[in-house]
Amino acid sequence: MEDELYGVLGVAKNAASDEIRKAYRALAKKYHPDLNPGDAEAEETFKKVQTAYGILSDEEKRRRYDAGEIDAQGNESQRGYYREYASADGENPYHSSAGFDDFSDMFSDLFRAGGPGSQGGERANIRMRGGDVRYSMEISLLEAVNGAKKRVTMPDGKSLDITVPPGQRDGQMLRLRGQGMPGLGGGDAGDAYVEVRVAPHKIFHRRGNNIHLDLPIALNEAVLGAKVRVPTAGGAVTMTIPVGSNSGDTLRLKGKGVAAGKERAAGDQIVTLRVVLPEDPDEELTSFVEGWATDHPYDPRAEMEGYEDAQ
């Protein structure tokens, strides 16, 4: 049919070049195999769109197609002949990859165009990069802080070993080159992108590269000072609580935060003290405090005077 290629692109036979190009772009995006994985019909339509545009985008090929000298595949029609258009070595000049420059522009991040077309009536070969795949993986806060080795199962059932670098943040993406969808026609495989979700921790909280921890201490440790064991992201360490410590006081453990990276120094652990009284009533403590308070009166809210009636 003389207007077959125009029908593939959905344009009139007298359509301008810009109109043909616009129609081609829309159809190529709609039926691209990466956007329709496993859809054989979409892939076949995509190939037809390529072939149609390869001929109609070339002024000379379009003229010969309109004149009936070549068919919808770019082959010489029965009533036509090669004339001066055939190459010296007998190759069919209407199966090269010429005319697809803008196709490569649109999908340069998805595939690479192949070499010259094959002889005879075969279609041009296209080397197409495989599609990228995405996956979400949950890790613990300690794995994010210190780095970890993880094995995940991708949506297609393939297992991958992943190295999580130290300092990984919630929502960051890991790129696994060549682990996506296989390419077509010998094209490179796509990439796999793994979104890392960091689960909350019961006692540690990350702020930037520092790790924060609320540390309960006993009354005697606050008053008299003490050496206590403190959990950190890298394991427990001994820390000195100064004499006369109060709830809300903060202490810093240098280098005990997020592990160091290539361009990042190790963070610190910030420890906030919380004085905790005994849960069970203690008559001896009560009696002592009553006597002590009588002999040593002080007002911890003195700085708040004048604000009692603040609205």
XYZ file of C-alpha atoms in Angstrom:
311
model
C 0.000 0.000 0.000
C 1.472 3.298 -1.089
C 0.669 5.176 2.120
C 1.554 2.331 4.536
C 4.462 4.130 6.210
C 2.435 7.306 6.655
C -0.232 5.219 8.360
C 2.325 3.763 10.770
C 3.244 7.269 11.900
C -0.348 8.497 11.689
C 0.374 11.391 9.352
C -0.944 12.441 5.961
C 1.061 11.696 2.825
C 1.741 15.403 2.333
C 2.875 15.915 5.945
C 5.804 18.256 6.483
C 9.111 16.958 7.838
C 8.533 18.569 11.240
C 5.128 16.884 11.525
C 6.670 13.496 10.686
C 9.421 14.029 13.221
C 6.936 15.038 15.931
C 4.754 11.989 15.294
C 7.781 9.731 15.365
C 9.009 11.075 18.699
C 5.629 10.538 20.342
C 5.273 6.971 19.047
C 8.868 6.008 19.812
C 8.440 7.077 23.411
C 5.066 5.349 23.697
C 6.191 1.971 22.370
C 9.813 1.917 23.560
C 10.625 -1.615 24.881
C 12.050 -0.215 28.113
C 8.675 1.301 28.900
C 6.795 -1.840 27.845
C 8.850 -4.755 29.186
C 7.643 -8.111 27.969
C 5.134 -6.583 25.525
C 5.888 -8.222 22.159
C 3.219 -6.198 20.353
C 4.674 -2.911 21.566
C 8.148 -4.021 20.509
C 6.903 -4.921 17.009
C 5.156 -1.555 16.709
C 8.337 0.167 17.882
C 10.290 -1.525 15.058
C 7.700 -0.483 12.483
C 7.902 3.104 13.715
C 11.689 3.008 13.352
C 11.472 1.670 9.802
C 8.831 4.199 8.775
C 10.757 7.137 10.127
C 14.018 5.872 8.656
C 12.511 6.184 5.186
C 10.184 9.168 5.525
C 12.758 11.322 7.328
C 15.142 11.003 4.379
C 14.100 13.209 1.460
C 15.444 10.922 -1.280
C 14.123 7.716 0.300
C 10.734 9.332 0.800
C 10.629 10.395 -2.871
C 11.445 6.891 -4.051
C 8.902 5.379 -1.640
C 6.194 7.755 -2.868
C 7.129 6.853 -6.465
C 6.785 3.156 -5.717
C 10.463 2.425 -6.385
C 10.995 0.990 -2.885
C 8.541 -0.697 -0.559
C 7.720 -0.111 3.108
C 10.838 -2.028 4.126
C 13.114 0.014 1.882
C 13.522 -2.837 -0.603
C 13.410 -2.354 -4.363
C 9.900 -2.965 -5.625
C 9.291 -5.446 -8.438
C 8.745 -2.673 -10.941
C 11.756 -0.726 -9.741
C 15.454 -1.258 -10.206
C 18.667 -0.128 -8.564
C 19.760 2.454 -11.123
C 22.487 4.653 -9.746
C 21.210 4.214 -6.172
C 22.695 0.764 -5.647
C 26.132 0.697 -4.121
C 29.120 -0.743 -5.946
C 29.313 -3.794 -3.689
C 25.619 -4.577 -4.052
C 24.507 -3.417 -0.620
C 21.023 -1.974 -0.345
C 21.538 1.692 0.574
C 18.105 1.891 2.224
C 19.062 -0.226 5.236
C 21.719 1.944 6.818
C 21.198 3.535 10.201
C 21.150 7.022 8.649
C 18.156 9.137 9.571
C 18.149 8.035 13.213
C 20.276 10.814 14.689
C 17.363 12.341 16.537
C 16.333 8.910 17.780
C 19.723 8.577 19.437
C 19.310 12.070 20.866
C 16.040 11.115 22.538
C 17.242 7.804 23.925
C 20.979 8.357 24.211
C 20.798 7.290 27.841
C 18.890 4.121 26.949
C 20.558 2.605 23.894
C 23.208 2.990 21.242
C 22.446 2.748 17.536
C 24.028 -0.151 15.660
C 26.269 -0.126 12.605
C 25.317 -0.211 8.968
C 22.275 -2.262 8.011
C 22.375 -5.769 6.597
C 22.033 -6.730 2.960
C 18.948 -8.063 1.215
C 15.539 -7.492 2.729
C 16.529 -7.669 6.396
C 15.770 -4.803 8.717
C 18.490 -2.596 10.173
C 20.073 -3.920 13.334
C 19.725 -1.758 16.439
C 21.906 -2.191 19.504
C 19.696 -1.115 22.365
C 20.787 -0.599 25.948
C 18.715 -2.524 28.473
C 16.377 -0.723 30.822
C 17.256 0.285 34.372
C 15.536 -1.385 37.299
C 14.819 -0.016 40.763
C 14.616 -1.741 44.110
C 14.194 -0.698 47.736
C 16.278 -2.239 50.505
C 16.027 -1.687 54.270
C 19.127 -1.709 56.464
C 19.735 -0.971 60.127
C 21.138 2.324 61.356
C 24.365 0.606 62.408
C 24.775 -0.895 58.932
C 24.253 2.554 57.419
C 26.760 4.138 59.791
C 29.491 1.500 59.561
C 28.876 0.056 56.104
C 27.800 -3.501 55.366
C 27.617 -6.344 52.853
C 24.053 -7.229 51.885
C 22.453 -9.753 49.556
C 19.183 -8.709 47.965
C 16.763 -10.408 45.603
C 15.742 -8.216 42.677
C 12.171 -8.175 41.319
C 13.203 -10.621 38.556
C 14.410 -13.143 41.146
C 18.129 -12.494 40.639
C 20.244 -12.240 43.812
C 22.870 -9.518 44.051
C 25.618 -8.900 46.601
C 25.705 -5.219 47.510
C 28.358 -3.256 49.342
C 26.793 -0.510 51.444
C 29.452 2.167 52.023
C 29.872 3.699 55.492
C 27.744 6.781 56.082
C 24.815 5.766 53.862
C 21.816 8.017 54.398
C 18.139 7.176 54.313
C 16.812 7.505 50.766
C 20.196 7.435 49.023
C 20.564 5.351 45.864
C 23.206 2.732 45.126
C 23.988 2.192 41.442
C 24.902 -1.305 40.263
C 26.263 -1.009 36.745
C 25.156 -3.656 34.279
C 22.703 -5.319 36.683
C 19.530 -4.065 35.028
C 17.553 -5.421 32.078
C 19.560 -7.153 29.319
C 20.220 -5.165 26.162
C 18.803 -5.954 22.728
C 20.861 -6.784 19.670
C 24.049 -7.050 21.691
C 23.471 -3.776 23.542
C 24.759 -3.191 27.065
C 22.664 -4.206 30.029
C 20.986 -1.454 32.030
C 21.794 -0.560 35.624
C 20.108 -1.459 38.890
C 19.351 1.367 41.322
C 18.817 0.336 44.931
C 17.151 2.859 47.236
C 18.410 2.410 50.786
C 15.886 2.823 53.579
C 17.434 3.116 57.051
C 15.329 1.670 59.869
C 15.087 3.681 63.121
C 17.226 2.506 66.041
C 15.984 2.120 69.604
C 18.695 4.197 71.271
C 20.819 5.823 68.547
C 19.739 8.834 66.475
C 21.732 10.224 63.568
C 22.110 13.958 62.940
C 24.502 14.658 60.105
C 27.632 12.624 60.788
C 27.086 12.568 64.547
C 25.270 9.914 66.538
C 23.162 11.045 69.495
C 22.394 8.977 72.582
C 20.454 9.689 75.767
C 22.320 8.024 78.639
C 20.513 7.342 81.927
C 22.731 7.776 85.014
C 22.102 7.200 88.714
C 21.857 10.001 91.250
C 25.120 9.029 92.889
C 26.891 8.960 89.504
C 25.629 12.463 88.787
C 26.662 13.815 92.202
C 29.934 11.980 92.725
C 31.015 11.362 89.143
C 31.778 7.908 87.730
C 33.232 5.836 84.930
C 30.523 4.015 82.979
C 30.291 1.843 79.876
C 28.521 3.558 76.999
C 27.218 1.875 73.824
C 28.399 3.360 70.512
C 27.871 2.439 66.874
C 31.252 0.717 66.916
C 30.927 -1.026 70.275
C 30.859 -0.070 73.963
C 33.509 2.288 75.396
C 34.272 3.671 78.855
C 33.278 7.277 79.524
C 33.891 9.513 82.532
C 30.899 11.323 84.039
C 32.112 14.522 85.712
C 31.307 15.272 89.359
C 28.086 17.281 89.726
C 26.582 16.373 86.359
C 23.014 17.407 85.608
C 20.288 16.040 83.364
C 20.723 17.622 79.945
C 24.508 17.896 80.180
C 26.199 16.643 77.006
C 29.469 14.802 76.570
C 31.277 14.147 73.301
C 32.977 10.923 72.249
C 35.323 11.921 69.427
C 35.290 9.746 66.323
C 32.501 7.486 67.594
C 29.859 8.701 65.156
C 29.455 7.876 61.458
C 32.505 5.999 60.169
C 34.999 7.957 58.084
C 34.657 7.947 54.273
C 36.891 8.918 51.347
C 36.042 12.601 51.703
C 34.586 12.616 55.207
C 36.122 12.502 58.664
C 34.480 10.289 61.258
C 31.649 11.897 63.183
C 31.277 12.026 66.977
C 28.830 10.542 69.434
C 26.959 13.118 71.489
C 25.853 11.742 74.854
C 23.088 13.554 76.739
C 22.893 12.689 80.440
C 19.552 11.855 82.076
C 19.569 11.542 85.864
C 17.197 8.759 86.874
C 15.958 8.303 90.464
C 15.171 4.863 91.897
C 11.753 3.551 90.909
C 10.968 2.226 94.384
C 10.582 4.725 97.308
C 13.680 4.918 99.498
C 13.027 6.209 103.022
C 16.711 6.691 103.749
C 17.219 8.799 100.645
C 14.069 10.772 101.355
C 15.142 11.522 104.912
C 18.625 12.525 103.804
C 17.355 14.873 101.109
C 14.898 16.531 103.489
C 17.676 17.313 105.941
C 20.057 18.373 103.198
C 17.482 20.710 101.628
C 16.828 22.387 105.002
C 20.516 23.136 105.502
C 21.308 23.947 101.851
C 18.394 25.870 100.337
C 18.712 26.855 96.643
C 16.312 27.812 93.868
C 17.044 26.151 90.481
C 14.362 28.374 88.907
C 15.757 31.692 90.050
C 16.483 32.756 86.470
C 12.813 32.318 85.604
C 11.592 34.991 88.057
C 9.397 37.520 86.358
C 8.096 35.005 83.830
C 5.502 33.294 86.018
C 2.691 35.351 84.533
C 4.015 35.363 80.979
C 1.287 34.716 78.411
